[in-house]
CSV table of C-alpha atoms in Angstrom, one decimal:
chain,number,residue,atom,x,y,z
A,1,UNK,CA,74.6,112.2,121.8
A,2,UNK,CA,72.0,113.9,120.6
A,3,UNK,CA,70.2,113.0,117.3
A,4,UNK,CA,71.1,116.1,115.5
A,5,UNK,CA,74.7,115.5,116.2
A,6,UNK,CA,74.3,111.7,115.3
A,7,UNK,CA,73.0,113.0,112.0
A,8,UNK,CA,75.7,115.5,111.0
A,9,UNK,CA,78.8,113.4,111.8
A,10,UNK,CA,76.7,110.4,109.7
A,11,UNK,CA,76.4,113.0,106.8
A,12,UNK,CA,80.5,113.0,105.9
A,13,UNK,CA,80.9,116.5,106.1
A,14,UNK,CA,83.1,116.4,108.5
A,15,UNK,CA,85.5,114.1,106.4
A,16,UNK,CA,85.2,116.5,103.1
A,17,UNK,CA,86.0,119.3,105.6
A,18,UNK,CA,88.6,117.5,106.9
A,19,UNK,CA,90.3,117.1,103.0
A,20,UNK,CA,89.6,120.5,101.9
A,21,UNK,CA,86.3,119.5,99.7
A,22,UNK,CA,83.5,121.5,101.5
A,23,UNK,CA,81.7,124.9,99.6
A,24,UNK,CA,82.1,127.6,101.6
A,25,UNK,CA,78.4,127.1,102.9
A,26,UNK,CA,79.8,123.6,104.5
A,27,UNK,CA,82.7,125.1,105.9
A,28,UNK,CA,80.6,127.8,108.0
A,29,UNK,CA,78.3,124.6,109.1
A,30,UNK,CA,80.8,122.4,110.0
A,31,UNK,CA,82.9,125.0,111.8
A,32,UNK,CA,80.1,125.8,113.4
A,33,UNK,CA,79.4,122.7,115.1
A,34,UNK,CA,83.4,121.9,116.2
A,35,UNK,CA,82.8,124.7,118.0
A,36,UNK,CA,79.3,124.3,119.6
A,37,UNK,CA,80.1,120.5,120.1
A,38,UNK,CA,82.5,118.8,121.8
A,39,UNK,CA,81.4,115.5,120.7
A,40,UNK,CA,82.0,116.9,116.9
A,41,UNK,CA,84.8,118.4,118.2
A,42,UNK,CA,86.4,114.5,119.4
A,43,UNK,CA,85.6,113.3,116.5
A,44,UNK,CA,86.9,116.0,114.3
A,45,UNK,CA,90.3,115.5,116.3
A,46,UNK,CA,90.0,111.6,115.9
A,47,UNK,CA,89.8,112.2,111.9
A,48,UNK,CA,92.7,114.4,111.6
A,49,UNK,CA,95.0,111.7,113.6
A,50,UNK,CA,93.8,109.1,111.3
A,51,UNK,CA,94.6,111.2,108.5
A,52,UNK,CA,98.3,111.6,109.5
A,53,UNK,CA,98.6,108.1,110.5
A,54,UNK,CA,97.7,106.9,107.2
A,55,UNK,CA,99.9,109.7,105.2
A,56,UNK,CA,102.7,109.1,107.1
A,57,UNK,CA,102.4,105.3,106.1
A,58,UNK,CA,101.9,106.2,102.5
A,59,UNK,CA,104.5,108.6,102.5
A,60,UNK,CA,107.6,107.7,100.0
A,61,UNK,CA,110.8,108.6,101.3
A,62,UNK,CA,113.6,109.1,98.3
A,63,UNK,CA,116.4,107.1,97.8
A,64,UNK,CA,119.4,107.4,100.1
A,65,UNK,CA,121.9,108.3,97.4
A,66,UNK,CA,119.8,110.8,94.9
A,67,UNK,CA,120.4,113.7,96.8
A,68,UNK,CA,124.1,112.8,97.4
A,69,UNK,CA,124.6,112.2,93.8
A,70,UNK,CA,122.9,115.7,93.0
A,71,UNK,CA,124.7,117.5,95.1
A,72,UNK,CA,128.2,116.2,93.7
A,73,UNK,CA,127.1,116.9,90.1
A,74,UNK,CA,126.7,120.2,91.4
A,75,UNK,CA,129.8,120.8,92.7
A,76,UNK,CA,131.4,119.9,89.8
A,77,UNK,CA,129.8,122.3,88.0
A,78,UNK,CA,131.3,126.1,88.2
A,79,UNK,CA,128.3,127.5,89.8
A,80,UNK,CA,130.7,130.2,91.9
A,81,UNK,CA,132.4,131.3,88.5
A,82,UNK,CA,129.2,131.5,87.4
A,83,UNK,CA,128.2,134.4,89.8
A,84,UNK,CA,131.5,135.7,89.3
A,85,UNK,CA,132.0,135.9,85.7
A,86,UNK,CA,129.3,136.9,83.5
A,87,UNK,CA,130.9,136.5,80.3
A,88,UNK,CA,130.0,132.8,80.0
A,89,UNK,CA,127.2,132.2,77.8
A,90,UNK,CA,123.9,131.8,78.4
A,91,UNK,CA,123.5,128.5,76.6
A,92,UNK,CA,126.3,127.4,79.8
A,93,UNK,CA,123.6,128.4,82.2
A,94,UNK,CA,120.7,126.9,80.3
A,95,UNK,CA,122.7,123.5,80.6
A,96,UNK,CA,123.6,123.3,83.9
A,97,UNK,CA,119.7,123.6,84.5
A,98,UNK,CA,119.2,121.1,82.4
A,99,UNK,CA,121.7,119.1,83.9
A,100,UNK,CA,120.2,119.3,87.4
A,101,UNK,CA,117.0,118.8,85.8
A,102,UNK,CA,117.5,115.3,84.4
A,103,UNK,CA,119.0,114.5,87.8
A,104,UNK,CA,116.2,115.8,89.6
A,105,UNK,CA,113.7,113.4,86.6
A,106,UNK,CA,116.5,110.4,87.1
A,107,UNK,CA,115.7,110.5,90.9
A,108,UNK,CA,112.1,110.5,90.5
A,109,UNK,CA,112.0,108.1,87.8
A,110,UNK,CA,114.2,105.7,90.1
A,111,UNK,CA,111.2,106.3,92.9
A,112,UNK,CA,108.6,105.3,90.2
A,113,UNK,CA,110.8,102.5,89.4
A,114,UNK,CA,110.7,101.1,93.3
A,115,UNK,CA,107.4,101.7,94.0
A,116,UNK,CA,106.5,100.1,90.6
A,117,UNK,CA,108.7,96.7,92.1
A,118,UNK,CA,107.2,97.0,95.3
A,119,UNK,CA,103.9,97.0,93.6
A,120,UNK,CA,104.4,93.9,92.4
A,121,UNK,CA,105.6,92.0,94.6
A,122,UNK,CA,102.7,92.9,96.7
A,123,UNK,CA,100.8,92.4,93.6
A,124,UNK,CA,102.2,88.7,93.2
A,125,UNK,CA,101.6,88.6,97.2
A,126,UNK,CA,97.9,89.1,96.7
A,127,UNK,CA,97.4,86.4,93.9
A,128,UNK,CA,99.2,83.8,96.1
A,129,UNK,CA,96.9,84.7,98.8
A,130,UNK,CA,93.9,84.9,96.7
A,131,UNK,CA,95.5,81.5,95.4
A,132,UNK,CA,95.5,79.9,98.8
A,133,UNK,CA,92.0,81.5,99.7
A,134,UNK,CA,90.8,79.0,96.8
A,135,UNK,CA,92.4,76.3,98.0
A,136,UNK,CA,91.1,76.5,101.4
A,137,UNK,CA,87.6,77.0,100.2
A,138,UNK,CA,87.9,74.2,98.6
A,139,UNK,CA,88.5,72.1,101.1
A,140,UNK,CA,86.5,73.6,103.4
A,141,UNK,CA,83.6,72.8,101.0
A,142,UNK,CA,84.9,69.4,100.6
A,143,UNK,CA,85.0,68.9,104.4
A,144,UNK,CA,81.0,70.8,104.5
A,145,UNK,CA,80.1,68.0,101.9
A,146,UNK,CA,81.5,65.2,103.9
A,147,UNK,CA,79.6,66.6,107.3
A,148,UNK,CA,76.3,66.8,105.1
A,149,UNK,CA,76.7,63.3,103.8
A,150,UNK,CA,77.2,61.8,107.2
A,151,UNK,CA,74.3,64.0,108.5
A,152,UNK,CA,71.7,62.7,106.3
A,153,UNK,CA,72.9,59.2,107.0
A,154,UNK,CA,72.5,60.0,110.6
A,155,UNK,CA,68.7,61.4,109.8
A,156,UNK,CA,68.1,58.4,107.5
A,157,UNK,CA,64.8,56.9,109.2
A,158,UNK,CA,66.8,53.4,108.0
A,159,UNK,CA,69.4,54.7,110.0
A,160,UNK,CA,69.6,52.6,113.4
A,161,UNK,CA,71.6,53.5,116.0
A,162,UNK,CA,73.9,51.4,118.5
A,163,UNK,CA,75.8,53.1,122.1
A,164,UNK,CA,78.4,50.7,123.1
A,165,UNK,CA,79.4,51.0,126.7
A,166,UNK,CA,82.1,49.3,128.5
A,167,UNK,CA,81.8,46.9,130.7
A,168,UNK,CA,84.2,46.4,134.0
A,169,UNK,CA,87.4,46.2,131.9
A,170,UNK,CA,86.7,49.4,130.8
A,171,UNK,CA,84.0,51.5,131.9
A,172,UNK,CA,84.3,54.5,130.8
A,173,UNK,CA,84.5,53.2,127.4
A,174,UNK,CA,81.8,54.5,125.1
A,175,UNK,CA,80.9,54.5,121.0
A,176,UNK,CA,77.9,54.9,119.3
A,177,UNK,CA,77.4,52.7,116.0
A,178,UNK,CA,75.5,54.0,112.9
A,179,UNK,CA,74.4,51.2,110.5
A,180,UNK,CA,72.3,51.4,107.8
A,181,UNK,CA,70.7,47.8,106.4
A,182,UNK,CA,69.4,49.7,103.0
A,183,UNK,CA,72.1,52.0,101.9
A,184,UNK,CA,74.8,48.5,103.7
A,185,UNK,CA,77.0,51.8,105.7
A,186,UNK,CA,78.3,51.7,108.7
A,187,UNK,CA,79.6,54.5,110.7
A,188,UNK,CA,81.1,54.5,114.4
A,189,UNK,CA,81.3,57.9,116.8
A,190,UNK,CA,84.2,57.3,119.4
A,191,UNK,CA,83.0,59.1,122.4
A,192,UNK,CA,85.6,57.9,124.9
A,193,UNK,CA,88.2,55.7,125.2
A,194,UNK,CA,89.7,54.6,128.5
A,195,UNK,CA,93.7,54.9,128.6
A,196,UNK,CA,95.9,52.0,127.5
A,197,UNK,CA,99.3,51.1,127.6
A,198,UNK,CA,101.3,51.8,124.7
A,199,UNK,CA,101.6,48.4,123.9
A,200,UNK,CA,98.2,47.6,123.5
A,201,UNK,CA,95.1,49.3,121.3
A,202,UNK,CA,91.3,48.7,121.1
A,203,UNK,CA,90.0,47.1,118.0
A,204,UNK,CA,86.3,46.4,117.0
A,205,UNK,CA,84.6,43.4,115.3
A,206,UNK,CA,81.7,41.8,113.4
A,207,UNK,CA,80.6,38.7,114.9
A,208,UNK,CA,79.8,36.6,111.4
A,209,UNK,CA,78.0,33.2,112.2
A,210,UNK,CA,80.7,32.1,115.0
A,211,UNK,CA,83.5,33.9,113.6
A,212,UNK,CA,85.1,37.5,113.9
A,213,UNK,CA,86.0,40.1,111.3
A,214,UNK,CA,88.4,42.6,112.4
A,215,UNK,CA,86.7,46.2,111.4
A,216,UNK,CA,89.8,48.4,112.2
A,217,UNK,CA,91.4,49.7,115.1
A,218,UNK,CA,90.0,52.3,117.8
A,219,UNK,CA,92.0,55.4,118.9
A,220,UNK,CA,91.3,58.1,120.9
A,221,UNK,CA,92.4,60.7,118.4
A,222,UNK,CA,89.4,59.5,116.4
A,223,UNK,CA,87.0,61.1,118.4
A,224,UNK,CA,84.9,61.9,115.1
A,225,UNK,CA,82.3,60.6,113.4
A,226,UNK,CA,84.5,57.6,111.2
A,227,UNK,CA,83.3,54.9,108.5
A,228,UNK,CA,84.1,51.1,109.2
A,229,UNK,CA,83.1,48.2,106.9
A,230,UNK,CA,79.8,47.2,106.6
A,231,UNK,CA,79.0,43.6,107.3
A,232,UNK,CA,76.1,41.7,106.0
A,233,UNK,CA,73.8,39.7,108.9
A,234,UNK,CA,76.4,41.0,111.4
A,235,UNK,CA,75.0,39.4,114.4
A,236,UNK,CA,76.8,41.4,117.2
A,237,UNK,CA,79.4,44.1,117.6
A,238,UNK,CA,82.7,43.7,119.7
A,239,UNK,CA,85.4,45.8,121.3
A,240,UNK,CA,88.2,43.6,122.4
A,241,UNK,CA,92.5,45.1,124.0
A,242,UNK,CA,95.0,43.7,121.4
A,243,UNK,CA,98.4,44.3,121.0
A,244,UNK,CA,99.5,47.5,118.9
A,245,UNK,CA,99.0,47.6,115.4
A,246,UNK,CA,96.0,45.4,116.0
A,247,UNK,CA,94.6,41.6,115.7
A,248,UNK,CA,94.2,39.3,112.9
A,249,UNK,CA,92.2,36.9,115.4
A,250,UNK,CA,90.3,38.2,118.6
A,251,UNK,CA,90.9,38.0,121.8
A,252,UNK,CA,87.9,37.4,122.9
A,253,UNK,CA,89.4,37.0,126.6
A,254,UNK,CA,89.7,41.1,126.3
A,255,UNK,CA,86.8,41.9,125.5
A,256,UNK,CA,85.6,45.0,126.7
A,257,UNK,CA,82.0,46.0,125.2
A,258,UNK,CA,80.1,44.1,122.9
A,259,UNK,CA,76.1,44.4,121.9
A,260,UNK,CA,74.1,42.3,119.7
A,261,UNK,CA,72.7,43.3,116.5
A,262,UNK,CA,69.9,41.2,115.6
């Protein structure tokens, strides 16, 4: 495509053309080139569907009953007498128009009255939407704030970091321990998890001068960066197989990945 057709169908002419808003000096141009061009020629035909696509879905069609209703209001009425007999006064004549009249403004006024309901409903529609479009941003900037959070504590130089692999238990077994001796945070990223029965879990520790300290339970489905309690002069980690629902002493038998802190 050339650049001087490029230009012309960038220049909306062809849509004012296309609704009847072009001086007769933009008629005879753009005319001119539906003719000359079959690319304007495409595009000219593309415009026009898109027109009738979106009139027909704009389009209102009348109630089912109006016309119905008019029609037996006019039957009632003695329109073949009318034709017939002339001798009824004009005043007769001027009110059966005026009857057919207000039907004709009822009808229209009952459109109105649908499309002014429909209206707002969608109306209501779009605040609930708008509504909800809040809401998620919200939470979505709440979530944003939480990933910022635990990135700077990540990049914090007094950040140090800890990869817990598994030993033969469980080899494939991997997390990575954030802890930082400053800000007293700790953080653990569950990269892996070996399968277990359903009777049993994995739960970490804090090995405290010859005693452990349960620091929650791992799962699989926390594959995510997750706080844990921070333990003062923790002197190693653990990762021990307990039964479900966790621990209140270790098993230290199960143990499955440990690494010292100090």
């Amino acid at each position: 495509m050339n650049a001087k057709i490029t230009t012309f169908l960038n220049s909306g002419l062809l849509e004012k053309y296309l609704l009847g808003e072009t001086t007769s000096v933009e008629t005879e141009k753009v005319e001119s080139f539906i003719s000359k061009y079959p690319e304007v020629q495409n595009a000219y035909n593309t415009l026009q569907h898109n027109l009738e696509v979106v009139a027909k879905m704009n389009a209102v069609e009348a109630p089912q009953g109006i016309l119905n209703n008019i029609l037996d209001e006019l039957d009632e009425a003695p329109v073949v007498e009318l034709n017939v007999k002339r001798s009824y006064k004009k005043w007769y004549k001027f009110s059966i128009a005026a009857s057919v009249a207000a039907l004709l403004f009822a009808g229209t006024s009952y459109i109105f009255y649908n499309q002014n309901q429909k209206l707002s409903k969608e109306n209501q529609v779009v605040v609930d939407e708008i509504f909800d479009l809040r809401s998620d941003i919200a939470k979505n900037n709440a979530m944003l704030d939480n990933v910022m959070r635990q990135l700077l504590r990540l990049n914090n130089p007094e950040t140090e970091k800890y990869i817990i692999n598994g030993n033969e238990r469980a080899k494939d077994l991997k997390t990575v321990a954030y802890i930082n001796p400053k800000e007293k945070t700790s953080m653990i990223d569950v990269v892996s998890l070996p399968e277990l029965p359903e009777e049993q879990c994995y739960q970490i520790w804090a090995e405290l001068q010859g005693k452990m300290v349960s620091l929650g339970i791992l799962d699989k489905a926390d594959r995510k960066l997750k706080n844990i309690p921070y333990m003062e002069d923790a002197l190693a980690l653990n990762i021990t197989i307990e039964p479900k629902g966790g621990n209140s002493v270790a098993s230290t038998e199960n143990s499955v990945a440990e690494i010292n802190l100090q």
